[in-house]
GROMACS .gro file of C-alpha atoms in nm:
model
  239
    1MET     CA    1  10.708   8.283   9.818
    2SER     CA    2  10.812   8.314   9.452
    3ASP     CA    3  10.582   8.362   9.154
    4SER     CA    4  10.630   8.002   9.046
    5ASN     CA    5  10.323   7.952   9.267
    6GLY     CA    6  10.105   8.164   9.038
    7THR     CA    7   9.762   8.213   9.195
    8CYS     CA    8   9.898   8.194   9.550
    9VAL     CA    9  10.137   8.480   9.476
   10ARG     CA   10   9.864   8.697   9.323
   11SER     CA   11   9.647   8.637   9.629
   12ALA     CA   12   9.934   8.723   9.863
   13LEU     CA   13  10.014   9.037   9.663
   14LYS     CA   14   9.651   9.145   9.673
   15ALA     CA   15   9.635   9.089  10.049
   16MET     CA   16   9.952   9.291  10.106
   17LEU     CA   17   9.838   9.576   9.884
   18GLN     CA   18   9.505   9.587  10.063
   19ASP     CA   19   9.692   9.633  10.391
   20VAL     CA   20   9.912   9.925  10.281
   21ASP     CA   21   9.838  10.285  10.189
   22GLY     CA   22  10.178  10.368  10.043
   23VAL     CA   23  10.391  10.188   9.785
   24ILE     CA   24  10.757  10.287   9.759
   25PHE     CA   25  10.960  10.184   9.456
   26ASP     CA   26  11.332  10.138   9.416
   27PHE     CA   27  11.425  10.321   9.095
   28ASP     CA   28  11.689  10.125   8.903
   29GLY     CA   29  11.513   9.797   8.825
   30PRO     CA   30  11.146   9.838   8.919
   31VAL     CA   31  11.101  10.173   8.741
   32CYS     CA   32  11.367  10.147   8.468
   33LEU     CA   33  11.685   9.956   8.395
   34LEU     CA   34  11.925  10.245   8.411
   35PHE     CA   35  12.244  10.058   8.316
   36PRO     CA   36  12.144   9.730   8.144
   37ASP     CA   37  12.509   9.637   8.081
   38GLY     CA   38  12.627   9.723   8.431
   39THR     CA   39  12.844  10.014   8.536
   40ALA     CA   40  13.197   9.874   8.516
   41SER     CA   41  13.307  10.125   8.248
   42GLU     CA   42  13.152  10.420   8.434
   43THR     CA   43  13.318  10.310   8.757
   44ALA     CA   44  13.657  10.286   8.589
   45ALA     CA   45  13.612  10.630   8.433
   46VAL     CA   46  13.519  10.786   8.768
   47LYS     CA   47  13.824  10.635   8.939
   48ALA     CA   48  14.047  10.757   8.657
   49ALA     CA   49  13.906  11.108   8.686
   50VAL     CA   50  13.935  11.130   9.065
   51TRP     CA   51  14.269  10.950   9.103
   52ARG     CA   52  14.467  11.030   8.790
   53ASN     CA   53  14.749  10.805   8.907
   54PRO     CA   54  14.617  10.445   8.945
   55GLU     CA   55  14.860  10.390   9.231
   56GLN     CA   56  14.675  10.655   9.433
   57ILE     CA   57  14.344  10.467   9.424
   58PRO     CA   58  14.265  10.345   9.779
   59PRO     CA   59  14.315   9.968   9.804
   60ALA     CA   60  13.950   9.908   9.896
   61LEU     CA   61  13.841  10.067   9.567
   62VAL     CA   62  14.080   9.902   9.323
   63LYS     CA   63  13.857   9.604   9.239
   64VAL     CA   64  13.522   9.784   9.269
   65GLU     CA   65  13.331   9.766   8.938
   66ASP     CA   66  12.989   9.908   9.029
   67THR     CA   67  12.907  10.275   9.080
   68HIS     CA   68  12.692  10.215   9.388
   69ASP     CA   69  12.957   9.993   9.543
   70LEU     CA   70  13.205  10.272   9.472
   71LEU     CA   71  12.979  10.523   9.646
   72LYS     CA   72  12.954  10.300   9.952
   73GLU     CA   73  13.325  10.229   9.969
   74VAL     CA   74  13.430  10.589   9.912
   75GLY     CA   75  13.218  10.705  10.207
   76GLY     CA   76  13.520  10.700  10.436
   77GLU     CA   77  13.726  10.932  10.214
   78SER     CA   78  13.738  11.311  10.244
   79PRO     CA   79  13.422  11.519  10.179
   80GLU     CA   80  13.587  11.660   9.867
   81VAL     CA   81  13.650  11.313   9.723
   82ASN     CA   82  13.299  11.200   9.818
   83ALA     CA   83  13.148  11.500   9.642
   84GLN     CA   84  13.360  11.453   9.330
   85VAL     CA   85  13.273  11.083   9.299
   86ALA     CA   86  12.903  11.149   9.364
   87ASP     CA   87  12.890  11.432   9.109
   88LEU     CA   88  13.056  11.224   8.838
   89ILE     CA   89  12.822  10.929   8.896
   90THR     CA   90  12.522  11.161   8.897
   91ALA     CA   91  12.631  11.291   8.557
   92TYR     CA   92  12.635  10.935   8.420
   93GLU     CA   93  12.291  10.868   8.568
   94ASP     CA   94  12.155  11.189   8.420
   95ALA     CA   95  12.286  11.093   8.077
   96ALA     CA   96  12.137  10.744   8.106
   97VAL     CA   97  11.781  10.858   8.181
   98SER     CA   98  11.767  11.030   7.844
   99HIS     CA   99  11.751  10.702   7.654
  100VAL     CA  100  11.629  10.424   7.887
  101LEU     CA  101  11.268  10.311   7.880
  102PRO     CA  102  11.038  10.237   8.173
  103THR     CA  103  11.037   9.882   8.306
  104PRO     CA  104  10.753   9.681   8.143
  105HIS     CA  105  10.421   9.735   8.325
  106ILE     CA  106  10.552  10.004   8.562
  107ARG     CA  107  10.333  10.278   8.412
  108GLU     CA  108  10.022  10.060   8.437
  109VAL     CA  109  10.112   9.957   8.792
  110VAL     CA  110  10.152  10.311   8.922
  111ASP     CA  111   9.841  10.429   8.734
  112GLN     CA  112   9.635  10.152   8.889
  113LEU     CA  113   9.780  10.204   9.237
  114ALA     CA  114   9.699  10.574   9.223
  115ALA     CA  115   9.348  10.497   9.099
  116ARG     CA  116   9.302  10.287   9.412
  117GLY     CA  117   9.413  10.561   9.646
  118LYS     CA  118   9.764  10.435   9.712
  119GLN     CA  119  10.030  10.699   9.765
  120LEU     CA  120  10.354  10.656   9.571
  121SER     CA  121  10.717  10.739   9.638
  122ILE     CA  122  11.067  10.636   9.526
  123ALA     CA  123  11.353  10.540   9.757
  124SER     CA  124  11.676  10.491   9.569
  125ASN     CA  125  12.055  10.486   9.585
  126ASN     CA  126  12.048  10.693   9.265
  127ALA     CA  127  12.064  11.072   9.273
  128PRO     CA  128  11.723  11.243   9.299
  129GLY     CA  129  11.777  11.476   9.002
  130PRO     CA  130  11.799  11.208   8.732
  131ILE     CA  131  11.503  11.023   8.886
  132LEU     CA  132  11.285  11.333   8.874
  133ARG     CA  133  11.388  11.397   8.514
  134PHE     CA  134  11.303  11.040   8.416
  135LEU     CA  135  10.958  11.073   8.570
  136GLU     CA  136  10.904  11.397   8.379
  137LEU     CA  137  11.019  11.245   8.051
  138HIS     CA  138  10.768  10.962   8.088
  139ASP     CA  139  10.475  11.163   8.227
  140MET     CA  140  10.484  10.995   8.568
  141SER     CA  141  10.565  11.305   8.775
  142PRO     CA  142  10.202  11.375   8.875
  143LEU     CA  143  10.169  11.023   9.014
  144PHE     CA  144  10.468  11.064   9.247
  145GLN     CA  145  10.415  11.435   9.319
  146GLY     CA  146  10.786  11.497   9.368
  147ARG     CA  147  10.819  11.228   9.635
  148VAL     CA  148  11.167  11.104   9.542
  149CYS     CA  149  11.420  11.012   9.808
  150GLY     CA  150  11.755  10.959   9.642
  151ARG     CA  151  12.101  10.934   9.790
  152ASP     CA  152  12.235  11.198  10.022
  153PRO     CA  153  12.571  11.311   9.874
  154LEU     CA  154  12.675  11.436  10.216
  155ASP     CA  155  12.653  11.091  10.373
  156LEU     CA  156  12.714  10.810  10.125
  157ARG     CA  157  12.726  10.556  10.407
  158ARG     CA  158  12.346  10.581  10.437
  159LEU     CA  159  12.282  10.410  10.103
  160LYS     CA  160  12.068  10.096  10.106
  161PRO     CA  161  12.081   9.849  10.275
  162ALA     CA  162  12.067  10.128  10.533
  163PRO     CA  163  11.700  10.227  10.577
  164ASP     CA  164  11.752  10.603  10.539
  165SER     CA  165  11.593  10.657  10.196
  166VAL     CA  166  11.301  10.427  10.281
  167LEU     CA  167  11.233  10.609  10.608
  168ARG     CA  168  11.248  10.944  10.428
  169ALA     CA  169  10.997  10.814  10.174
  170VAL     CA  170  10.762  10.696  10.449
  171ALA     CA  171  10.787  11.038  10.616
  172GLN     CA  172  10.708  11.214  10.288
  173LEU     CA  173  10.397  11.000  10.253
  174GLY     CA  174  10.288  11.091  10.605
  175LEU     CA  175  10.231  10.726  10.690
  176HIS     CA  176  10.352  10.473  10.946
  177VAL     CA  177  10.613  10.223  10.827
  178SER     CA  178  10.357   9.941  10.873
  179GLU     CA  179  10.133  10.113  10.618
  180CYS     CA  180  10.397  10.101  10.342
  181ALA     CA  181  10.555   9.843  10.113
  182LEU     CA  182  10.884   9.873   9.923
  183VAL     CA  183  10.920   9.719   9.576
  184GLY     CA  184  11.284   9.637   9.505
  185ASP     CA  185  11.502   9.417   9.286
  186LYS     CA  186  11.796   9.358   9.519
  187ALA     CA  187  11.855   9.191   9.854
  188THR     CA  188  11.987   9.528   9.971
  189ASP     CA  189  11.635   9.667   9.913
  190LEU     CA  190  11.494   9.385  10.124
  191ARG     CA  191  11.736   9.457  10.408
  192ALA     CA  192  11.652   9.828  10.391
  193ALA     CA  193  11.280   9.745  10.415
  194GLN     CA  194  11.343   9.510  10.706
  195ALA     CA  195  11.549   9.772  10.888
  196ALA     CA  196  11.285  10.039  10.823
  197GLY     CA  197  10.993   9.815  10.920
  198THR     CA  198  10.803   9.827  10.590
  199ARG     CA  199  10.662   9.536  10.393
  200PHE     CA  200  10.859   9.420  10.088
  201ILE     CA  201  10.788   9.290   9.739
  202GLY     CA  202  11.087   9.156   9.549
  203CYS     CA  203  11.087   9.188   9.171
  204THR     CA  204  11.379   9.031   8.982
  205ASN     CA  205  11.446   8.777   8.707
  206ASP     CA  206  11.794   8.714   8.850
  207ALA     CA  207  11.777   8.367   9.006
  208GLU     CA  208  12.069   8.432   9.240
  209GLU     CA  209  11.919   8.756   9.369
  210ARG     CA  210  11.577   8.590   9.406
  211ASP     CA  211  11.722   8.302   9.609
  212LEU     CA  212  11.911   8.550   9.825
  213MET     CA  213  11.594   8.748   9.895
  214ILE     CA  214  11.402   8.434   9.989
  215ALA     CA  215  11.686   8.313  10.211
  216GLN     CA  216  11.686   8.651  10.387
  217GLY     CA  217  11.315   8.639  10.462
  218ALA     CA  218  11.134   8.800  10.167
  219GLU     CA  219  10.760   8.733  10.182
  220LEU     CA  220  10.704   8.774   9.809
  221VAL     CA  221  10.936   8.767   9.507
  222VAL     CA  222  10.811   8.793   9.148
  223GLU     CA  223  11.005   8.786   8.823
  224THR     CA  224  10.825   9.078   8.656
  225LEU     CA  225  10.577   9.349   8.751
  226GLU     CA  226  10.292   9.171   8.574
  227PRO     CA  227  10.173   8.976   8.883
  228LEU     CA  228  10.179   9.302   9.079
  229LEU     CA  229   9.971   9.468   8.806
  230ARG     CA  230   9.714   9.186   8.810
  231ALA     CA  231   9.695   9.206   9.190
  232VAL     CA  232   9.638   9.582   9.182
  233GLN     CA  233   9.372   9.547   8.916
  234SER     CA  234   9.182   9.306   9.140
  235LEU     CA  235   9.153   9.570   9.412
  236PRO     CA  236   8.843   9.791   9.420
  237ALA     CA  237   8.893  10.131   9.262
  238ARG     CA  238   8.871  10.439   9.481
  239THR     CA  239   8.522  10.590   9.481
   0.00000   0.00000   0.00000
């Protein structure tokens, strides 16, 4: 169901939120747009730094133009290469959080969720350090209480769509997977939620990504966080 259905979507969102006690957010997209122009230049710079001779770049990595795709593909390389790639990408993420703004409505959404007794966490393919710093910069740290599950640099093959970060987030919340919903902007988030057993709310204005989510079984997909905000506001506040 996409938000072209208006009232039906708000009702479905309200029903889902009533059923869950924990809401887990992907970071890049739902919380902020970390790299609005993509990461092709950062990916190229990382490859140039790790493999100074272009001919030494593994064939599977030559055409990769996204940092997270690079992390996934490099997972089969040596631990030293994995660590070097992860550290360089983390540095770019850390630099980016200094100047990006929160996604519209995210602060209101998490405020309202917390006011209604929902526990919050983040499950992301980004490194945890930059996420925590972003939350501090925008006064959202108390709402998440340090519950940030970023990528594990020791096992880059466990990035979403693997359910690892989502399951870690559920464990941090002390809830059952059926009591949690993941908010994500990619089909990989959906597949991670499906593999983990949590509910899922898609949030993207990318038509291709939205169609992919729906085709892969997403219950709810909205273009912005505003319908989610309205749904949360319609829930009774915690007494």
